[in-house]
PDB file of C-alpha atoms and ligand atoms in Angstrom:
ATOM      1  CA  UNK A 290      -0.352  -0.107  -0.221  1.00  0.00           C
ATOM      2  CA  UNK A 291       1.180   3.290  -0.704  1.00  0.00           C
ATOM      3  CA  UNK A 292      -0.757   5.811   0.309  1.00  0.00           C
ATOM      4  CA  UNK A 293      -4.078   5.018   3.340  1.00  0.00           C
ATOM      5  CA  UNK A 294      -6.783   7.625   3.979  1.00  0.00           C
ATOM      6  CA  UNK A 295      -8.715   6.691   7.497  1.00  0.00           C
ATOM      7  CA  UNK A 296     -11.720   9.388   8.170  1.00  0.00           C
ATOM      8  CA  UNK A 297     -10.398  12.119   6.440  1.00  0.00           C
ATOM      9  CA  UNK A 298     -13.313  15.321   6.586  1.00  0.00           C
ATOM     10  CA  UNK A 299     -13.105  18.983   4.887  1.00  0.00           C
ATOM     11  CA  UNK A 300     -15.907  21.163   6.085  1.00  0.00           C
ATOM     12  CA  UNK A 301     -16.861  24.674   3.704  1.00  0.00           C
ATOM     13  CA  UNK A 302     -19.255  26.378   5.748  1.00  0.00           C
ATOM     14  CA  UNK A 303     -21.875  23.941   6.403  1.00  0.00           C
ATOM     15  CA  UNK A 304     -21.016  21.933   3.600  1.00  0.00           C
ATOM     16  CA  UNK A 305     -18.994  18.595   4.068  1.00  0.00           C
ATOM     17  CA  UNK A 306     -17.534  18.396   1.065  1.00  0.00           C
ATOM     18  CA  UNK A 307     -15.196  15.272   1.868  1.00  0.00           C
ATOM     19  CA  UNK A 308     -16.911  13.329   5.050  1.00  0.00           C
ATOM     20  CA  UNK A 309     -15.535  10.298   6.906  1.00  0.00           C
ATOM     21  CA  UNK A 310     -13.615   9.291   4.013  1.00  0.00           C
ATOM     22  CA  UNK A 311     -11.030   6.026   4.187  1.00  0.00           C
ATOM     23  CA  UNK A 312      -9.583   4.358   1.649  1.00  0.00           C
ATOM     24  CA  UNK A 313      -6.264   2.682   1.034  1.00  0.00           C
ATOM     25  CA  UNK A 314      -4.418   2.664  -2.377  1.00  0.00           C
ATOM     26  CA  UNK A 315      -1.957   0.185  -3.931  1.00  0.00           C
ATOM     27  CA  UNK A 316       1.680   0.618  -4.911  1.00  0.00           C
ATOM     28  CA  UNK A 317       1.941   0.083  -8.626  1.00  0.00           C
ATOM     29  CA  UNK A 318      -1.557   0.317  -9.722  1.00  0.00           C
ATOM     30  CA  UNK A 319      -4.336   2.267 -11.472  1.00  0.00           C
ATOM     31  CA  UNK A 320      -7.054   3.086  -8.989  1.00  0.00           C
ATOM     32  CA  UNK A 321      -9.968   5.390  -9.929  1.00  0.00           C
ATOM     33  CA  UNK A 322     -12.388   7.264  -8.241  1.00  0.00           C
ATOM     34  CA  UNK A 323     -16.038   8.399  -9.873  1.00  0.00           C
ATOM     35  CA  UNK A 324     -18.622  10.271  -8.283  1.00  0.00           C
ATOM     36  CA  UNK A 325     -21.270  13.116  -9.654  1.00  0.00           C
ATOM     37  CA  UNK A 326     -20.095  16.347 -10.067  1.00  0.00           C
ATOM     38  CA  UNK A 327     -19.397  17.797  -6.573  1.00  0.00           C
ATOM     39  CA  UNK A 328     -19.212  14.707  -4.332  1.00  0.00           C
ATOM     40  CA  UNK A 329     -15.946  15.545  -2.925  1.00  0.00           C
ATOM     41  CA  UNK A 330     -13.097  13.992  -5.703  1.00  0.00           C
ATOM     42  CA  UNK A 331     -10.998  17.108  -6.237  1.00  0.00           C
ATOM     43  CA  UNK A 332     -11.304  18.100  -2.231  1.00  0.00           C
ATOM     44  CA  UNK A 333      -9.825  14.532  -1.726  1.00  0.00           C
ATOM     45  CA  UNK A 334      -6.781  15.676  -3.985  1.00  0.00           C
ATOM     46  CA  UNK A 335      -6.595  19.610  -2.596  1.00  0.00           C
ATOM     47  CA  UNK A 336      -5.999  17.352   0.867  1.00  0.00           C
ATOM     48  CA  UNK A 337      -4.085  15.136  -0.234  1.00  0.00           C
ATOM     49  CA  UNK A 338      -1.646  17.712  -1.627  1.00  0.00           C
ATOM     50  CA  UNK A 339      -2.243  19.845   0.828  1.00  0.00           C
ATOM     51  CA  UNK A 340      -3.386  23.224  -1.238  1.00  0.00           C
ATOM     52  CA  UNK A 341      -6.575  22.616   1.515  1.00  0.00           C
ATOM     53  CA  UNK A 342      -6.221  21.912   5.745  1.00  0.00           C
ATOM     54  CA  UNK A 343      -8.206  18.856   6.771  1.00  0.00           C
ATOM     55  CA  UNK A 344     -10.779  18.953   9.606  1.00  0.00           C
ATOM     56  CA  UNK A 345     -10.449  15.610  10.513  1.00  0.00           C
ATOM     57  CA  UNK A 346      -8.746  12.485   9.629  1.00  0.00           C
ATOM     58  CA  UNK A 347      -4.761  11.506   8.718  1.00  0.00           C
ATOM     59  CA  UNK A 348      -3.115  10.674   5.880  1.00  0.00           C
ATOM     60  CA  UNK A 349      -0.274   7.621   5.520  1.00  0.00           C
ATOM     61  CA  UNK A 350       2.091   7.888   2.239  1.00  0.00           C
ATOM     62  CA  UNK A 351       5.143   5.514   1.966  1.00  0.00           C
ATOM     63  CA  UNK A 352       4.152   4.480   5.149  1.00  0.00           C
ATOM     64  CA  UNK A 353       4.760   8.015   7.058  1.00  0.00           C
ATOM     65  CA  UNK A 354       2.152  10.737   8.248  1.00  0.00           C
ATOM     66  CA  UNK A 355       1.853  12.610   5.808  1.00  0.00           C
ATOM     67  CA  UNK A 356      -1.051  14.706   7.837  1.00  0.00           C
ATOM     68  CA  UNK A 357       0.882  17.408   9.409  1.00  0.00           C
ATOM     69  CA  UNK A 358       3.137  18.398   6.455  1.00  0.00           C
ATOM     70  CA  UNK A 359       2.832  21.874   3.879  1.00  0.00           C
ATOM     71  CA  UNK A 360       1.663  21.507   0.123  1.00  0.00           C
ATOM     72  CA  UNK A 361       5.663  22.021  -0.973  1.00  0.00           C
ATOM     73  CA  UNK A 362       6.410  19.467   1.643  1.00  0.00           C
ATOM     74  CA  UNK A 363       3.905  16.942   0.411  1.00  0.00           C
ATOM     75  CA  UNK A 364       5.233  17.354  -3.600  1.00  0.00           C
ATOM     76  CA  UNK A 365       8.878  16.685  -2.244  1.00  0.00           C
ATOM     77  CA  UNK A 366       7.820  13.719  -0.847  1.00  0.00           C
ATOM     78  CA  UNK A 367       7.014  12.516  -3.696  1.00  0.00           C
ATOM     79  CA  UNK A 368       3.561  13.158  -4.679  1.00  0.00           C
ATOM     80  CA  UNK A 369       2.238  14.924  -7.874  1.00  0.00           C
ATOM     81  CA  UNK A 370      -0.808  16.417  -9.471  1.00  0.00           C
ATOM     82  CA  UNK A 371      -2.492  17.720 -12.228  1.00  0.00           C
ATOM     83  CA  UNK A 372      -5.600  19.493 -12.102  1.00  0.00           C
ATOM     84  CA  UNK A 373      -8.323  19.463 -13.416  1.00  0.00           C
ATOM     85  CA  UNK A 374      -8.498  23.697 -14.629  1.00  0.00           C
ATOM     86  CA  UNK A 375      -5.090  23.418 -16.282  1.00  0.00           C
ATOM     87  CA  UNK A 376      -2.509  26.119 -14.448  1.00  0.00           C
ATOM     88  CA  UNK A 377       0.130  27.269 -17.078  1.00  0.00           C
ATOM     89  CA  UNK A 378       1.871  30.178 -17.553  1.00  0.00           C
ATOM     90  CA  UNK A 379       0.648  32.142 -20.680  1.00  0.00           C
ATOM     91  CA  UNK A 380       3.790  33.502 -21.588  1.00  0.00           C
ATOM     92  CA  UNK A 381       5.749  30.949 -21.210  1.00  0.00           C
ATOM     93  CA  UNK A 382       6.867  28.089 -23.496  1.00  0.00           C
ATOM     94  CA  UNK A 383       7.075  24.283 -23.101  1.00  0.00           C
ATOM     95  CA  UNK A 384      10.478  23.988 -22.686  1.00  0.00           C
ATOM     96  CA  UNK A 385      10.567  26.639 -19.521  1.00  0.00           C
ATOM     97  CA  UNK A 386       8.139  24.600 -17.827  1.00  0.00           C
ATOM     98  CA  UNK A 387       9.001  21.419 -18.568  1.00  0.00           C
ATOM     99  CA  UNK A 388      12.615  22.727 -16.677  1.00  0.00           C
ATOM    100  CA  UNK A 389      10.154  24.174 -13.821  1.00  0.00           C
ATOM    101  CA  UNK A 390       9.512  20.498 -13.119  1.00  0.00           C
ATOM    102  CA  UNK A 391      12.654  19.336 -13.437  1.00  0.00           C
ATOM    103  CA  UNK A 392      14.627  21.755 -11.460  1.00  0.00           C
ATOM    104  CA  UNK A 393      15.742  19.835  -7.962  1.00  0.00           C
ATOM    105  CA  UNK A 394      15.095  16.549  -9.316  1.00  0.00           C
ATOM    106  CA  UNK A 395      18.053  14.198  -9.062  1.00  0.00           C
ATOM    107  CA  UNK A 396      16.019  11.127  -8.803  1.00  0.00           C
ATOM    108  CA  UNK A 397      12.921   9.850 -10.355  1.00  0.00           C
ATOM    109  CA  UNK A 398      10.119   7.072 -10.318  1.00  0.00           C
ATOM    110  CA  UNK A 399      10.559   6.366 -13.803  1.00  0.00           C
ATOM    111  CA  UNK A 400      14.291   5.258 -13.174  1.00  0.00           C
ATOM    112  CA  UNK A 401      13.595   3.015 -16.474  1.00  0.00           C
ATOM    113  CA  UNK A 402      13.394   6.377 -18.006  1.00  0.00           C
ATOM    114  CA  UNK A 403      15.945   8.044 -17.025  1.00  0.00           C
ATOM    115  CA  UNK A 404      18.190   5.469 -16.001  1.00  0.00           C
ATOM    116  CA  UNK A 405      21.512   6.304 -17.989  1.00  0.00           C
ATOM    117  CA  UNK A 406      21.126   9.952 -15.752  1.00  0.00           C
ATOM    118  CA  UNK A 407      20.955  11.814 -18.895  1.00  0.00           C
ATOM    119  CA  UNK A 408      21.164  15.943 -18.819  1.00  0.00           C
ATOM    120  CA  UNK A 409      17.932  17.887 -18.414  1.00  0.00           C
ATOM    121  CA  UNK A 410      17.734  18.041 -23.031  1.00  0.00           C
ATOM    122  CA  UNK A 411      17.330  14.668 -22.729  1.00  0.00           C
ATOM    123  CA  UNK A 412      15.020  13.999 -19.745  1.00  0.00           C
ATOM    124  CA  UNK A 413      12.738  16.818 -21.450  1.00  0.00           C
ATOM    125  CA  UNK A 414      12.861  15.070 -24.695  1.00  0.00           C
ATOM    126  CA  UNK A 415      11.604  11.868 -22.867  1.00  0.00           C
ATOM    127  CA  UNK A 416       8.951  13.036 -21.327  1.00  0.00           C
ATOM    128  CA  UNK A 417       7.396  14.427 -24.216  1.00  0.00           C
ATOM    129  CA  UNK A 418       7.891  11.336 -26.534  1.00  0.00           C
ATOM    130  CA  UNK A 419       6.090  10.099 -24.103  1.00  0.00           C
ATOM    131  CA  UNK A 420       3.531  12.256 -23.737  1.00  0.00           C
ATOM    132  CA  UNK A 421       3.545  12.396 -27.151  1.00  0.00           C
ATOM    133  CA  UNK A 422       3.423  16.498 -27.471  1.00  0.00           C
ATOM    134  CA  UNK A 423       4.894  16.787 -30.731  1.00  0.00           C
ATOM    135  CA  UNK A 424       5.439  20.918 -30.770  1.00  0.00           C
ATOM    136  CA  UNK A 425       8.977  22.509 -30.638  1.00  0.00           C
ATOM    137  CA  UNK A 426      10.827  23.503 -27.008  1.00  0.00           C
ATOM    138  CA  UNK A 427      10.107  27.446 -27.916  1.00  0.00           C
ATOM    139  CA  UNK A 428       5.925  26.890 -28.823  1.00  0.00           C
ATOM    140  CA  UNK A 429       3.996  29.628 -26.079  1.00  0.00           C
ATOM    141  CA  UNK A 430       1.434  28.100 -24.052  1.00  0.00           C
ATOM    142  CA  UNK A 431      -0.795  30.475 -25.790  1.00  0.00           C
ATOM    143  CA  UNK A 432      -0.355  28.499 -28.937  1.00  0.00           C
ATOM    144  CA  UNK A 433      -1.063  25.642 -27.532  1.00  0.00           C
ATOM    145  CA  UNK A 434      -4.340  23.663 -28.048  1.00  0.00           C
ATOM    146  CA  UNK A 435      -6.710  22.383 -25.147  1.00  0.00           C
ATOM    147  CA  UNK A 436      -5.621  18.941 -25.478  1.00  0.00           C
ATOM    148  CA  UNK A 437      -1.583  19.785 -25.972  1.00  0.00           C
ATOM    149  CA  UNK A 438      -1.980  22.028 -22.567  1.00  0.00           C
ATOM    150  CA  UNK A 439      -3.614  18.994 -21.166  1.00  0.00           C
ATOM    151  CA  UNK A 440      -0.236  16.192 -22.049  1.00  0.00           C
ATOM    152  CA  UNK A 441       2.108  19.621 -21.506  1.00  0.00           C
ATOM    153  CA  UNK A 442       0.205  19.357 -18.004  1.00  0.00           C
ATOM    154  CA  UNK A 443       0.653  15.424 -17.829  1.00  0.00           C
ATOM    155  CA  UNK A 444       4.339  15.942 -18.776  1.00  0.00           C
ATOM    156  CA  UNK A 445       5.224  18.542 -16.203  1.00  0.00           C
ATOM    157  CA  UNK A 446       3.465  15.853 -13.818  1.00  0.00           C
ATOM    158  CA  UNK A 447       5.413  13.227 -15.165  1.00  0.00           C
ATOM    159  CA  UNK A 448       8.698  15.532 -14.601  1.00  0.00           C
ATOM    160  CA  UNK A 449       8.795  15.885 -11.260  1.00  0.00           C
ATOM    161  CA  UNK A 450      10.204  13.241  -9.021  1.00  0.00           C
ATOM    162  CA  UNK A 451       7.261  11.256  -7.507  1.00  0.00           C
ATOM    163  CA  UNK A 452       6.174   7.637  -6.476  1.00  0.00           C
ATOM    164  CA  UNK A 453       2.449   8.938  -6.441  1.00  0.00           C
ATOM    165  CA  UNK A 454       0.948  10.258  -9.508  1.00  0.00           C
ATOM    166  CA  UNK A 455      -2.552  12.241  -8.970  1.00  0.00           C
ATOM    167  CA  UNK A 456      -4.631  12.766 -12.368  1.00  0.00           C
ATOM    168  CA  UNK A 457      -8.192  14.594 -12.119  1.00  0.00           C
ATOM    169  CA  UNK A 458      -9.796  14.174 -15.137  1.00  0.00           C
ATOM    170  CA  UNK A 459      -7.228  13.861 -17.752  1.00  0.00           C
ATOM    171  CA  UNK A 460      -9.499  13.438 -20.070  1.00  0.00           C
ATOM    172  CA  UNK A 461     -12.283  15.614 -19.664  1.00  0.00           C
ATOM    173  CA  UNK A 462     -12.622  17.915 -22.764  1.00  0.00           C
ATOM    174  CA  UNK A 463     -10.695  16.179 -25.157  1.00  0.00           C
ATOM    175  CA  UNK A 464     -11.511  14.496 -28.102  1.00  0.00           C
ATOM    176  CA  UNK A 465     -12.197  10.470 -28.993  1.00  0.00           C
ATOM    177  CA  UNK A 466      -8.088   9.896 -30.733  1.00  0.00           C
ATOM    178  CA  UNK A 467      -6.601  11.536 -28.342  1.00  0.00           C
ATOM    179  CA  UNK A 468      -7.989  10.553 -25.465  1.00  0.00           C
ATOM    180  CA  UNK A 469      -7.099   6.905 -26.062  1.00  0.00           C
ATOM    181  CA  UNK A 470      -4.098   8.194 -26.674  1.00  0.00           C
ATOM    182  CA  UNK A 471      -3.657   9.353 -23.530  1.00  0.00           C
ATOM    183  CA  UNK A 472      -5.140   6.179 -22.253  1.00  0.00           C
ATOM    184  CA  UNK A 473      -2.081   4.497 -23.635  1.00  0.00           C
ATOM    185  CA  UNK A 474       0.408   7.004 -21.436  1.00  0.00           C
ATOM    186  CA  UNK A 475      -0.990   6.222 -18.661  1.00  0.00           C
ATOM    187  CA  UNK A 476      -1.204   2.464 -18.922  1.00  0.00           C
ATOM    188  CA  UNK A 477       2.655   2.880 -20.549  1.00  0.00           C
ATOM    189  CA  UNK A 478       3.465   4.891 -16.895  1.00  0.00           C
ATOM    190  CA  UNK A 479       1.745   2.324 -15.045  1.00  0.00           C
ATOM    191  CA  UNK A 480       3.859  -0.299 -16.951  1.00  0.00           C
ATOM    192  CA  UNK A 481       6.806   1.269 -15.895  1.00  0.00           C
ATOM    193  CA  UNK A 482       6.021   0.454 -12.553  1.00  0.00           C
ATOM    194  CA  UNK A 483       4.176   3.594 -12.447  1.00  0.00           C
ATOM    195  CA  UNK A 484       0.620   4.429  -9.638  1.00  0.00           C
ATOM    196  CA  UNK A 485      -1.495   6.215 -10.865  1.00  0.00           C
ATOM    197  CA  UNK A 486      -5.001   7.632  -8.592  1.00  0.00           C
ATOM    198  CA  UNK A 487      -7.401   9.383 -11.452  1.00  0.00           C
ATOM    199  CA  UNK A 488     -10.516  11.187 -11.128  1.00  0.00           C
ATOM    200  CA  UNK A 489     -13.236  10.881 -13.867  1.00  0.00           C
ATOM    201  CA  UNK A 490     -15.976  10.360 -15.569  1.00  0.00           C
ATOM    202  CA  UNK A 491     -15.782   9.311 -18.596  1.00  0.00           C
ATOM    203  CA  UNK A 492     -16.757   5.545 -17.725  1.00  0.00           C
ATOM    204  CA  UNK A 493     -15.345   3.729 -20.559  1.00  0.00           C
ATOM    205  CA  UNK A 494     -12.192   5.298 -19.856  1.00  0.00           C
ATOM    206  CA  UNK A 495     -12.433   4.522 -16.473  1.00  0.00           C
ATOM    207  CA  UNK A 496     -13.543   0.993 -17.170  1.00  0.00           C
ATOM    208  CA  UNK A 497     -10.570   0.200 -19.786  1.00  0.00           C
ATOM    209  CA  UNK A 498      -8.292   1.414 -17.416  1.00  0.00           C
ATOM    210  CA  UNK A 499      -8.547   1.088 -13.680  1.00  0.00           C
ATOM    211  CA  UNK A 500      -7.697  -2.006 -11.163  1.00  0.00           C
ATOM    212  CA  UNK A 501     -10.057  -0.688  -8.207  1.00  0.00           C
ATOM    213  CA  UNK A 502     -12.285   2.078  -8.166  1.00  0.00           C
ATOM    214  CA  UNK A 503     -13.750   3.767  -5.397  1.00  0.00           C
ATOM    215  CA  UNK A 504     -16.862   5.911  -5.413  1.00  0.00           C
ATOM    216  CA  UNK A 505     -18.131   8.986  -3.701  1.00  0.00           C
ATOM    217  CA  UNK A 506     -21.295  10.942  -3.281  1.00  0.00           C
ATOM    218  CA  UNK A 507     -22.258  13.960  -1.369  1.00  0.00           C
ATOM    219  CA  UNK A 508     -18.333  13.497   0.226  1.00  0.00           C
ATOM    220  CA  UNK A 509     -18.723   9.890   1.072  1.00  0.00           C
ATOM    221  CA  UNK A 510     -16.979   6.705  -0.640  1.00  0.00           C
ATOM    222  CA  UNK A 511     -20.076   4.816  -1.372  1.00  0.00           C
ATOM    223  CA  UNK A 512     -18.599   1.911  -2.755  1.00  0.00           C
ATOM    224  CA  UNK A 513     -15.570   0.297  -3.937  1.00  0.00           C
ATOM    225  CA  UNK A 514     -14.147  -2.815  -6.273  1.00  0.00           C
ATOM    226  CA  UNK A 515     -13.347  -3.658  -9.313  1.00  0.00           C
ATOM    227  CA  UNK A 516     -14.423  -2.222 -12.384  1.00  0.00           C
ATOM    228  CA  UNK A 517     -16.648  -5.266 -12.770  1.00  0.00           C
ATOM    229  CA  UNK A 518     -18.425  -5.236  -9.096  1.00  0.00           C
ATOM    230  CA  UNK A 519     -18.316  -1.234  -9.419  1.00  0.00           C
ATOM    231  CA  UNK A 520     -21.091  -1.528 -13.115  1.00  0.00           C
ATOM    232  CA  UNK A 521     -23.299  -3.965 -11.880  1.00  0.00           C
ATOM    233  CA  UNK A 522     -23.440  -1.982  -7.969  1.00  0.00           C
ATOM    234  CA  UNK A 523     -26.944  -1.233  -6.999  1.00  0.00           C
ATOM    235  CA  UNK A 524     -25.595   2.341  -4.880  1.00  0.00           C
ATOM    236  CA  UNK A 525     -23.475   3.903  -7.566  1.00  0.00           C
ATOM    237  CA  UNK A 526     -26.299   3.458  -9.993  1.00  0.00           C
ATOM    238  CA  UNK A 527     -28.595   5.325  -7.562  1.00  0.00           C
ATOM    239  CA  UNK A 528     -25.611   7.549  -6.910  1.00  0.00           C
ATOM    240  CA  UNK A 529     -25.424   8.382 -10.625  1.00  0.00           C
ATOM    241  CA  UNK A 530     -29.762   8.502 -12.233  1.00  0.00           C
ATOM    242  CA  UNK A 531     -30.870  10.461  -8.598  1.00  0.00           C
ATOM    243  CA  UNK A 532     -33.670   8.293  -6.457  1.00  0.00           C
TER     244      UNK A 532
HETATM  245  N1  LIG B 762     -13.203  26.234  -1.882  1.00  0.00           N
HETATM  246  C1  LIG B 762     -14.226  25.937  -1.575  1.00  0.00           C
HETATM  247  N2  LIG B 762     -14.909  26.533  -1.090  1.00  0.00           N
HETATM  248  C2  LIG B 762     -16.310  26.379  -0.662  1.00  0.00           C
HETATM  249  N3  LIG B 762     -17.183  25.205  -1.055  1.00  0.00           N
HETATM  250  C3  LIG B 762     -16.160  24.290  -2.107  1.00  0.00           C
HETATM  251  C4  LIG B 762     -14.741  24.735  -2.259  1.00  0.00           C
HETATM  252  N4  LIG B 762     -13.951  23.652  -3.052  1.00  0.00           N
HETATM  253  C5  LIG B 762     -15.223  23.265  -3.243  1.00  0.00           C
HETATM  254  N5  LIG B 762     -16.395  22.930  -2.639  1.00  0.00           N
HETATM  255  C6  LIG B 762     -17.727  22.708  -2.613  1.00  0.00           C
HETATM  256  O1  LIG B 762     -17.383  21.139  -1.850  1.00  0.00           O
HETATM  257  C7  LIG B 762     -18.070  20.138  -2.546  1.00  0.00           C
HETATM  258  C8  LIG B 762     -17.451  19.137  -3.306  1.00  0.00           C
HETATM  259  O2  LIG B 762     -16.484  20.247  -4.104  1.00  0.00           O
HETATM  260  P1  LIG B 762     -15.399  19.045  -5.627  1.00  0.00           P
HETATM  261  O3  LIG B 762     -14.942  20.152  -6.563  1.00  0.00           O
HETATM  262  O4  LIG B 762     -14.512  18.563  -4.787  1.00  0.00           O
HETATM  263  O5  LIG B 762     -16.124  18.273  -6.569  1.00  0.00           O
HETATM  264  P2  LIG B 762     -15.649  16.682  -7.321  1.00  0.00           P
HETATM  265  O6  LIG B 762     -16.208  15.848  -7.373  1.00  0.00           O
HETATM  266  O7  LIG B 762     -14.497  17.270  -7.676  1.00  0.00           O
HETATM  267  O8  LIG B 762     -16.606  17.677  -9.100  1.00  0.00           O
HETATM  268  P3  LIG B 762     -16.709  17.584 -10.059  1.00  0.00           P
HETATM  269  O9  LIG B 762     -16.840  16.587 -10.847  1.00  0.00           O
HETATM  270  O10 LIG B 762     -17.999  18.511 -10.684  1.00  0.00           O
HETATM  271  O11 LIG B 762     -15.353  18.047 -10.651  1.00  0.00           O
HETATM  272  C9  LIG B 762     -19.066  20.987  -3.307  1.00  0.00           C
HETATM  273  O12 LIG B 762     -20.226  21.003  -2.853  1.00  0.00           O
HETATM  274  C10 LIG B 762     -18.488  22.179  -4.109  1.00  0.00           C
HETATM  275  O13 LIG B 762     -19.426  23.435  -4.291  1.00  0.00           O
HETATM  276 MG1  LIG B 763     -13.151  17.894  -9.496  1.00  0.00          MG
END
């Protein structure tokens, strides 16, 4: 187990965005979190990466209690993430972005990718190949399409040294061709011993990719299991269809 969350709770005023949430994530697996809009998925990621402070509960990562760490300490401890609303710098290039991610990185989870200790230029080249981003390095973010920005955001998360990758809706709003490409990229990362926790609404994507699924509704985990179990779970169907 790489990540263990116990009874995590986050309130915004009267809203329980995350309520008594407990889950365990296995190493070298692809785990998905699904659930209706507003069910607390992104808040859970924000609590793990410490953009938000929890009201209650504990988080253990790689056997250590990380509940009280600051956001930069979480990142240093090896949790890397992407954002639902892709966050890039308008006036910087692809190369600038990846250099920011690679700075202070002297090791990587993807040891197979970097085992010959390549320099930064070579690392950038390999990461861009891994995410199939085929644009010149000096391309500004403003000259990238929405899909290419999603790929750059993913490339940045991969470039940071990490042992757990959190992806918040990696295929939201992308076209079907790119969606299949991103699916292959994630499978490939996992084949290289990557551990991935992803949030996604696209059910076909989740069912194809995930080894294990947690379902959230109104801040709580209402079901968890392998894709086949989840697809036939009554509580899950109710959460999606309303009762
Ligand atoms: N910073 C915040 N301040 C106040 N309320 C918030 C904040 N962030 C989230 N919420 C509320 O917490 C609840 C959970 O939101 P969250 O973004 O985690 O849901 P989600 O499952 O990621 O939804 P979606 O699938 O639409 O992305 C919602 O009711 C939301 O309005
Ligand atoms: Mg969200």
